[in-house]
CSV table of C-alpha atoms in Angstrom, one decimal:
chain,number,residue,atom,x,y,z
A,1,UNK,CA,113.7,189.5,278.8
A,2,UNK,CA,116.2,187.0,280.2
A,3,UNK,CA,115.1,183.3,281.0
A,4,UNK,CA,117.1,181.3,283.5
A,5,UNK,CA,117.6,178.0,281.9
A,6,UNK,CA,118.1,176.5,285.3
A,7,UNK,CA,114.7,177.4,286.4
A,8,UNK,CA,113.2,174.7,284.2
A,9,UNK,CA,114.1,171.1,285.0
A,10,UNK,CA,114.3,168.5,282.4
A,11,UNK,CA,111.5,166.0,281.6
A,12,UNK,CA,113.6,163.4,283.3
A,13,UNK,CA,113.9,165.3,286.5
A,14,UNK,CA,110.2,166.1,286.6
A,15,UNK,CA,109.1,162.6,285.6
A,16,UNK,CA,111.9,160.3,286.7
A,17,UNK,CA,112.0,156.8,285.2
A,18,UNK,CA,110.8,154.1,287.5
A,19,UNK,CA,113.3,151.4,288.1
A,20,UNK,CA,112.6,148.1,286.5
A,21,UNK,CA,111.3,145.6,289.1
A,22,UNK,CA,111.5,141.9,288.5
A,23,UNK,CA,108.9,140.3,290.7
A,24,UNK,CA,109.0,136.8,291.9
A,25,UNK,CA,107.2,134.4,289.6
A,26,UNK,CA,106.1,131.3,291.6
A,27,UNK,CA,105.9,127.9,290.0
A,28,UNK,CA,102.2,127.2,290.3
A,29,UNK,CA,102.4,123.6,289.2
A,30,UNK,CA,104.5,122.9,292.3
A,31,UNK,CA,102.9,125.3,294.8
A,32,UNK,CA,99.3,123.9,294.4
A,33,UNK,CA,97.9,120.5,294.7
A,34,UNK,CA,95.4,119.3,292.0
A,35,UNK,CA,92.2,120.7,293.9
A,36,UNK,CA,93.8,124.1,294.6
A,37,UNK,CA,95.1,124.3,290.9
A,38,UNK,CA,91.7,123.6,289.4
A,39,UNK,CA,90.1,126.2,291.9
A,40,UNK,CA,92.6,128.9,290.6
A,41,UNK,CA,93.0,128.1,287.0
A,42,UNK,CA,89.7,126.1,286.1
A,43,UNK,CA,91.6,123.3,284.3
A,44,UNK,CA,93.6,120.3,285.7
A,45,UNK,CA,97.4,120.3,285.7
A,46,UNK,CA,97.4,117.6,282.9
A,47,UNK,CA,95.0,119.5,280.7
A,48,UNK,CA,96.9,122.8,281.2
A,49,UNK,CA,100.2,121.1,280.3
A,50,UNK,CA,98.7,119.7,277.3
A,51,UNK,CA,97.3,123.2,276.3
A,52,UNK,CA,100.8,124.9,276.8
A,53,UNK,CA,102.4,122.3,274.5
A,54,UNK,CA,99.8,122.9,271.8
A,55,UNK,CA,100.2,126.6,271.5
A,56,UNK,CA,103.7,127.0,272.9
A,57,UNK,CA,105.1,127.8,269.4
A,58,UNK,CA,102.5,130.5,268.8
A,59,UNK,CA,103.1,132.5,272.0
A,60,UNK,CA,106.8,132.0,272.8
A,61,UNK,CA,108.8,135.3,272.6
A,62,UNK,CA,111.6,135.2,270.0
A,63,UNK,CA,114.2,136.2,272.7
A,64,UNK,CA,114.6,136.1,276.5
A,65,UNK,CA,115.4,139.7,276.9
A,66,UNK,CA,113.9,141.7,279.8
A,67,UNK,CA,113.0,138.5,281.7
A,68,UNK,CA,110.1,137.8,279.3
A,69,UNK,CA,107.2,135.5,280.4
A,70,UNK,CA,107.6,131.9,279.4
A,71,UNK,CA,104.7,130.1,277.5
A,72,UNK,CA,103.8,128.4,280.8
A,73,UNK,CA,103.5,131.6,282.7
A,74,UNK,CA,101.5,133.3,279.9
A,75,UNK,CA,98.9,130.4,279.7
A,76,UNK,CA,98.6,130.4,283.6
A,77,UNK,CA,98.2,134.3,283.8
A,78,UNK,CA,95.5,134.1,281.1
A,79,UNK,CA,93.7,131.2,282.8
A,80,UNK,CA,93.8,133.2,286.1
A,81,UNK,CA,92.1,136.2,284.5
A,82,UNK,CA,89.4,133.9,282.8
A,83,UNK,CA,88.8,132.3,286.2
A,84,UNK,CA,88.2,135.4,288.2
A,85,UNK,CA,86.9,138.0,285.8
A,86,UNK,CA,88.8,140.7,287.8
A,87,UNK,CA,91.0,143.5,286.7
A,88,UNK,CA,94.1,142.8,284.7
A,89,UNK,CA,96.2,144.2,287.5
A,90,UNK,CA,95.0,141.5,289.9
A,91,UNK,CA,95.9,138.7,287.4
A,92,UNK,CA,99.3,140.5,286.8
A,93,UNK,CA,100.1,140.6,290.4
A,94,UNK,CA,99.2,136.9,290.8
A,95,UNK,CA,101.8,136.1,288.2
A,96,UNK,CA,104.4,138.8,289.1
A,97,UNK,CA,103.9,141.2,286.1
A,98,UNK,CA,102.6,144.6,285.4
A,99,UNK,CA,99.1,145.0,284.2
A,100,UNK,CA,100.2,146.3,280.7
A,101,UNK,CA,102.2,143.0,280.4
A,102,UNK,CA,99.1,141.1,281.6
A,103,UNK,CA,97.0,142.9,279.0
A,104,UNK,CA,99.3,142.0,276.1
A,105,UNK,CA,99.6,138.4,277.4
A,106,UNK,CA,95.8,137.8,277.7
A,107,UNK,CA,95.3,138.9,274.0
A,108,UNK,CA,98.2,136.9,272.7
A,109,UNK,CA,97.0,133.8,274.4
A,110,UNK,CA,93.4,134.2,273.6
A,111,UNK,CA,94.1,134.9,269.9
A,112,UNK,CA,96.4,131.8,269.9
A,113,UNK,CA,93.6,129.7,271.4
A,114,UNK,CA,90.9,131.1,269.1
A,115,UNK,CA,93.1,130.0,266.2
A,116,UNK,CA,92.4,126.4,267.3
A,117,UNK,CA,88.7,126.9,266.7
A,118,UNK,CA,88.3,124.6,263.7
A,119,UNK,CA,89.9,121.8,265.6
A,120,UNK,CA,87.8,121.9,268.7
A,121,UNK,CA,84.5,123.5,267.7
A,122,UNK,CA,82.9,121.8,264.8
A,123,UNK,CA,79.6,120.3,263.7
A,124,UNK,CA,79.3,116.7,262.8
A,125,UNK,CA,80.9,116.3,259.4
A,126,UNK,CA,80.6,112.7,258.0
A,127,UNK,CA,77.3,110.8,257.8
A,128,UNK,CA,78.5,108.4,260.6
A,129,UNK,CA,79.1,111.3,262.9
A,130,UNK,CA,75.7,112.8,262.0
A,131,UNK,CA,74.0,109.4,262.8
A,132,UNK,CA,75.9,109.1,266.1
A,133,UNK,CA,74.9,112.7,267.2
A,134,UNK,CA,71.2,111.9,266.3
A,135,UNK,CA,71.2,108.8,268.3
A,136,UNK,CA,72.7,110.6,271.3
A,137,UNK,CA,69.9,113.2,271.2
A,138,UNK,CA,67.2,110.6,270.6
A,139,UNK,CA,68.3,108.8,273.8
A,140,UNK,CA,67.4,111.9,275.8
A,141,UNK,CA,63.7,112.2,275.0
A,142,UNK,CA,63.1,110.3,271.8
A,143,UNK,CA,63.2,113.4,269.6
A,144,UNK,CA,64.1,112.3,266.0
A,145,UNK,CA,66.8,113.7,263.7
A,146,UNK,CA,68.2,116.2,266.0
A,147,UNK,CA,72.0,117.1,265.8
A,148,UNK,CA,72.3,120.1,268.0
A,149,UNK,CA,70.4,122.5,270.4
A,150,UNK,CA,70.8,126.1,269.6
A,151,UNK,CA,70.4,129.2,271.7
A,152,UNK,CA,72.1,132.6,272.5
A,153,UNK,CA,73.6,133.9,275.8
A,154,UNK,CA,74.9,137.3,276.8
A,155,UNK,CA,78.5,138.0,277.7
A,156,UNK,CA,78.7,141.0,279.7
A,157,UNK,CA,81.2,143.8,278.6
A,158,UNK,CA,81.9,147.4,279.5
A,159,UNK,CA,80.5,150.1,277.1
A,160,UNK,CA,82.7,150.1,273.9
A,161,UNK,CA,82.2,153.8,273.5
A,162,UNK,CA,81.6,155.7,270.4
A,163,UNK,CA,78.4,156.5,268.4
A,164,UNK,CA,77.2,153.0,268.3
A,165,UNK,CA,77.8,152.1,271.9
A,166,UNK,CA,74.1,151.8,272.6
A,167,UNK,CA,73.6,148.9,270.3
A,168,UNK,CA,75.4,146.8,272.7
A,169,UNK,CA,72.9,147.5,275.4
A,170,UNK,CA,70.6,144.5,275.7
A,171,UNK,CA,67.0,144.3,277.0
A,172,UNK,CA,68.4,143.7,280.6
A,173,UNK,CA,69.9,147.1,280.3
A,174,UNK,CA,73.6,146.2,280.5
A,175,UNK,CA,76.2,146.1,277.8
A,176,UNK,CA,77.0,142.7,276.2
A,177,UNK,CA,77.7,140.5,273.2
A,178,UNK,CA,74.9,138.2,272.2
A,179,UNK,CA,76.7,134.8,271.6
A,180,UNK,CA,75.1,132.0,269.6
A,181,UNK,CA,76.1,128.5,270.3
A,182,UNK,CA,75.0,125.1,269.3
A,183,UNK,CA,75.5,122.3,272.0
A,184,UNK,CA,75.6,118.4,271.9
A,185,UNK,CA,74.5,115.9,274.5
A,186,UNK,CA,77.9,116.1,276.2
A,187,UNK,CA,77.5,119.9,276.7
A,188,UNK,CA,80.3,120.6,274.2
A,189,UNK,CA,79.9,123.6,271.9
A,190,UNK,CA,79.6,122.5,268.3
A,191,UNK,CA,79.3,126.0,266.7
A,192,UNK,CA,79.7,129.6,268.1
A,193,UNK,CA,79.1,133.1,266.7
A,194,UNK,CA,80.6,135.8,268.8
A,195,UNK,CA,80.3,139.1,266.9
A,196,UNK,CA,76.9,140.5,267.5
A,197,UNK,CA,75.9,143.2,269.9
A,198,UNK,CA,73.5,142.6,272.9
A,199,UNK,CA,70.6,144.2,271.2
A,200,UNK,CA,70.6,141.7,268.3
A,201,UNK,CA,67.7,139.3,268.1
A,202,UNK,CA,68.6,135.6,268.4
A,203,UNK,CA,66.7,134.9,265.1
A,204,UNK,CA,68.5,137.7,263.3
A,205,UNK,CA,72.0,136.2,264.4
A,206,UNK,CA,71.1,132.8,263.2
A,207,UNK,CA,69.7,134.1,259.9
A,208,UNK,CA,73.0,135.7,259.1
A,209,UNK,CA,75.3,132.9,260.4
A,210,UNK,CA,77.4,130.5,258.2
A,211,UNK,CA,75.6,127.7,260.0
A,212,UNK,CA,72.2,128.8,258.6
A,213,UNK,CA,73.7,128.9,255.2
A,214,UNK,CA,75.1,125.3,255.6
A,215,UNK,CA,71.7,123.9,256.6
A,216,UNK,CA,70.1,125.8,253.6
A,217,UNK,CA,72.6,124.0,251.4
A,218,UNK,CA,71.7,120.7,252.8
A,219,UNK,CA,75.0,119.7,254.3
A,220,UNK,CA,73.4,118.0,257.3
A,221,UNK,CA,70.9,116.1,255.1
A,222,UNK,CA,67.5,116.0,256.8
A,223,UNK,CA,68.8,116.8,260.4
A,224,UNK,CA,67.3,119.5,262.5
A,225,UNK,CA,68.2,121.9,265.3
A,226,UNK,CA,65.9,122.5,268.3
A,227,UNK,CA,65.6,126.0,269.6
A,228,UNK,CA,63.3,128.1,271.8
A,229,UNK,CA,60.4,130.2,270.7
A,230,UNK,CA,62.7,133.1,269.7
A,231,UNK,CA,63.5,131.3,266.5
A,232,UNK,CA,61.4,130.9,263.3
A,233,UNK,CA,60.2,127.4,262.3
A,234,UNK,CA,62.2,126.0,259.4
A,235,UNK,CA,62.6,122.6,257.8
A,236,UNK,CA,65.9,122.3,259.7
A,237,UNK,CA,64.9,124.2,262.9
A,238,UNK,CA,62.0,123.3,265.1
A,239,UNK,CA,60.7,125.2,268.2
A,240,UNK,CA,58.1,124.5,271.0
A,241,UNK,CA,54.3,125.1,270.4
A,242,UNK,CA,52.9,128.1,272.2
A,243,UNK,CA,49.4,126.5,272.3
A,244,UNK,CA,48.8,122.8,272.9
A,245,UNK,CA,45.7,121.2,271.5
A,246,UNK,CA,46.3,117.4,271.4
A,247,UNK,CA,48.2,114.8,273.2
A,248,UNK,CA,50.7,114.5,270.3
A,249,UNK,CA,51.5,118.2,270.6
A,250,UNK,CA,52.0,117.9,274.4
A,251,UNK,CA,54.5,115.0,273.7
A,252,UNK,CA,56.2,117.0,271.1
A,253,UNK,CA,56.7,119.9,273.4
A,254,UNK,CA,58.0,117.9,276.3
A,255,UNK,CA,60.3,115.9,274.2
A,256,UNK,CA,61.7,119.1,272.5
A,257,UNK,CA,62.2,121.0,275.8
A,258,UNK,CA,64.0,118.1,277.5
A,259,UNK,CA,66.2,117.7,274.3
A,260,UNK,CA,67.0,121.4,274.1
A,261,UNK,CA,68.0,121.6,277.7
A,262,UNK,CA,71.5,120.6,277.0
A,263,UNK,CA,72.3,124.0,275.6
A,264,UNK,CA,71.0,125.8,278.8
A,265,UNK,CA,73.1,123.4,280.9
A,266,UNK,CA,76.1,124.0,278.7
A,267,UNK,CA,75.8,127.8,279.4
A,268,UNK,CA,75.8,127.1,283.2
A,269,UNK,CA,78.8,124.9,283.0
A,270,UNK,CA,80.7,127.3,280.6
A,271,UNK,CA,80.1,130.3,282.7
A,272,UNK,CA,80.7,128.6,286.0
A,273,UNK,CA,84.1,127.3,284.7
A,274,UNK,CA,85.0,130.8,283.4
A,275,UNK,CA,83.1,133.5,285.5
A,276,UNK,CA,84.7,136.4,283.5
A,277,UNK,CA,81.9,135.8,280.9
A,278,UNK,CA,79.3,136.8,283.5
A,279,UNK,CA,81.2,139.1,285.8
A,280,UNK,CA,82.0,141.5,282.9
A,281,UNK,CA,85.0,142.1,280.6
A,282,UNK,CA,87.0,145.4,280.6
A,283,UNK,CA,88.8,144.7,277.3
A,284,UNK,CA,88.6,145.9,273.7
A,285,UNK,CA,85.8,144.6,271.6
A,286,UNK,CA,88.1,142.5,269.3
A,287,UNK,CA,89.8,141.0,272.3
A,288,UNK,CA,86.5,140.1,273.9
A,289,UNK,CA,85.3,138.4,270.7
A,290,UNK,CA,88.6,136.2,270.7
A,291,UNK,CA,88.4,135.7,274.4
A,292,UNK,CA,84.7,134.2,274.1
A,293,UNK,CA,85.8,131.8,271.3
A,294,UNK,CA,88.9,130.8,273.3
A,295,UNK,CA,86.8,130.0,276.5
A,296,UNK,CA,84.5,127.9,274.3
A,297,UNK,CA,87.5,125.9,273.1
A,298,UNK,CA,88.8,125.5,276.8
A,299,UNK,CA,85.4,124.4,277.8
A,300,UNK,CA,85.4,121.7,275.1
A,301,UNK,CA,88.9,120.7,276.0
A,302,UNK,CA,87.9,120.3,279.7
A,303,UNK,CA,84.8,118.2,278.8
A,304,UNK,CA,87.0,116.0,276.6
A,305,UNK,CA,89.5,115.5,279.4
A,306,UNK,CA,86.6,115.0,282.0
A,307,UNK,CA,87.9,117.8,284.2
A,308,UNK,CA,85.7,118.4,287.3
A,309,UNK,CA,83.9,121.6,287.7
A,310,UNK,CA,85.4,124.1,290.4
A,311,UNK,CA,83.6,124.7,293.6
A,312,UNK,CA,80.7,127.3,293.4
A,313,UNK,CA,81.6,130.9,294.5
A,314,UNK,CA,78.4,132.7,295.7
A,315,UNK,CA,79.3,136.0,294.4
A,316,UNK,CA,80.2,134.6,290.9
A,317,UNK,CA,77.1,132.4,290.9
A,318,UNK,CA,75.0,135.5,291.6
A,319,UNK,CA,76.4,137.2,288.6
A,320,UNK,CA,75.9,134.2,286.3
A,321,UNK,CA,72.3,133.9,287.4
A,322,UNK,CA,71.7,137.6,286.5
A,323,UNK,CA,73.3,137.3,283.0
A,324,UNK,CA,71.3,134.0,282.3
A,325,UNK,CA,68.0,135.2,283.7
A,326,UNK,CA,65.9,135.4,280.5
A,327,UNK,CA,62.6,137.3,280.4
A,328,UNK,CA,60.6,134.5,278.9
A,329,UNK,CA,57.5,136.7,278.6
A,330,UNK,CA,59.3,139.3,276.6
A,331,UNK,CA,60.9,136.6,274.5
A,332,UNK,CA,57.6,135.0,273.7
A,333,UNK,CA,56.0,138.3,272.8
A,334,UNK,CA,58.8,139.0,270.4
A,335,UNK,CA,58.6,135.6,268.9
A,336,UNK,CA,54.9,135.2,268.3
A,337,UNK,CA,55.1,136.4,264.7
A,338,UNK,CA,58.1,134.1,264.0
A,339,UNK,CA,56.8,131.0,265.7
A,340,UNK,CA,53.4,130.7,264.0
A,341,UNK,CA,54.7,130.6,260.5
A,342,UNK,CA,52.6,127.6,259.6
A,343,UNK,CA,53.5,127.9,255.8
A,344,UNK,CA,56.4,125.6,256.7
A,345,UNK,CA,55.0,122.1,257.4
A,346,UNK,CA,58.1,120.6,259.0
A,347,UNK,CA,56.9,120.9,262.5
A,348,UNK,CA,53.3,119.7,261.7
A,349,UNK,CA,54.5,116.8,259.7
A,350,UNK,CA,56.8,115.8,262.7
A,351,UNK,CA,54.0,116.0,265.2
A,352,UNK,CA,51.4,114.2,262.9
A,353,UNK,CA,53.8,111.6,261.4
A,354,UNK,CA,55.9,110.7,264.5
A,355,UNK,CA,54.5,112.0,267.8
A,356,UNK,CA,51.0,111.1,267.2
A,357,UNK,CA,52.0,107.5,266.9
A,358,UNK,CA,53.9,107.3,270.2
């Protein structure tokens, strides 16, 4: 049987190569005033310029072939994606690049930012820093020896797929990472753990963290963390009482709750500044983990620079409220066995030796 070679077109004829399109890339620093710039990128112009200068060497392409993105455009594209939590194609269109370029850029910039973690996210180190942090927490509600408020918050993701996908489904029935943070009185993040699936319990995350090991080794002397009822009572971690039987216990609970409130407020500010954390991330798991740390660093930078919060977007605010809506009754039920470990006398001593005398 004879075959007609001309009857079969080449791959190039069937799937012609698309012409390369160089889209217009506007200068966003000149196009927007300060208010509009913050609304679109979540950071002020000065803070963004400082950020570009800090990571420029890490993200600059080695050549200028194919009209590659400058460090400035890479940072702005990533900030735009973090500010909207939308599709990569939307962020790419905003900066004049294809979604595949946007994907690579977001990963490159977030990894570069995450590498700055030890510079911007750190617990008090020296004794003077510990004393200063204690005093700041004491000024809130007279709670002694506190150097941080600890809690966990869910970062919404798409299903990672595979046989273990369901472990990322949390008790609110959506896929997430359960991210542990410690906050100070200025709402800055002092420590972050961003690697556990949404089904992981807060106490389990803390028990397996480097921070717990540091407290066990006594690196923070006799300082304590304040947490909610989902954590066990330790000599360095105190939680609220579920049953109150005296005035001293009532003062203890009131002081602890007011002191611990800073971590809840930090989540509100963090997710309002970067709504992608609540709207849902459609990225690979390792990129999401780096992105979460990167946004924590950007949050701390914004706090250091006293950047104002962007205006509230009702749609984004609704998503944030859904993610932050904790089922307190379920949490308390899960925590009863943990919270009533009276073998550790740290909480009882604190109530009897300090709050009973106020």
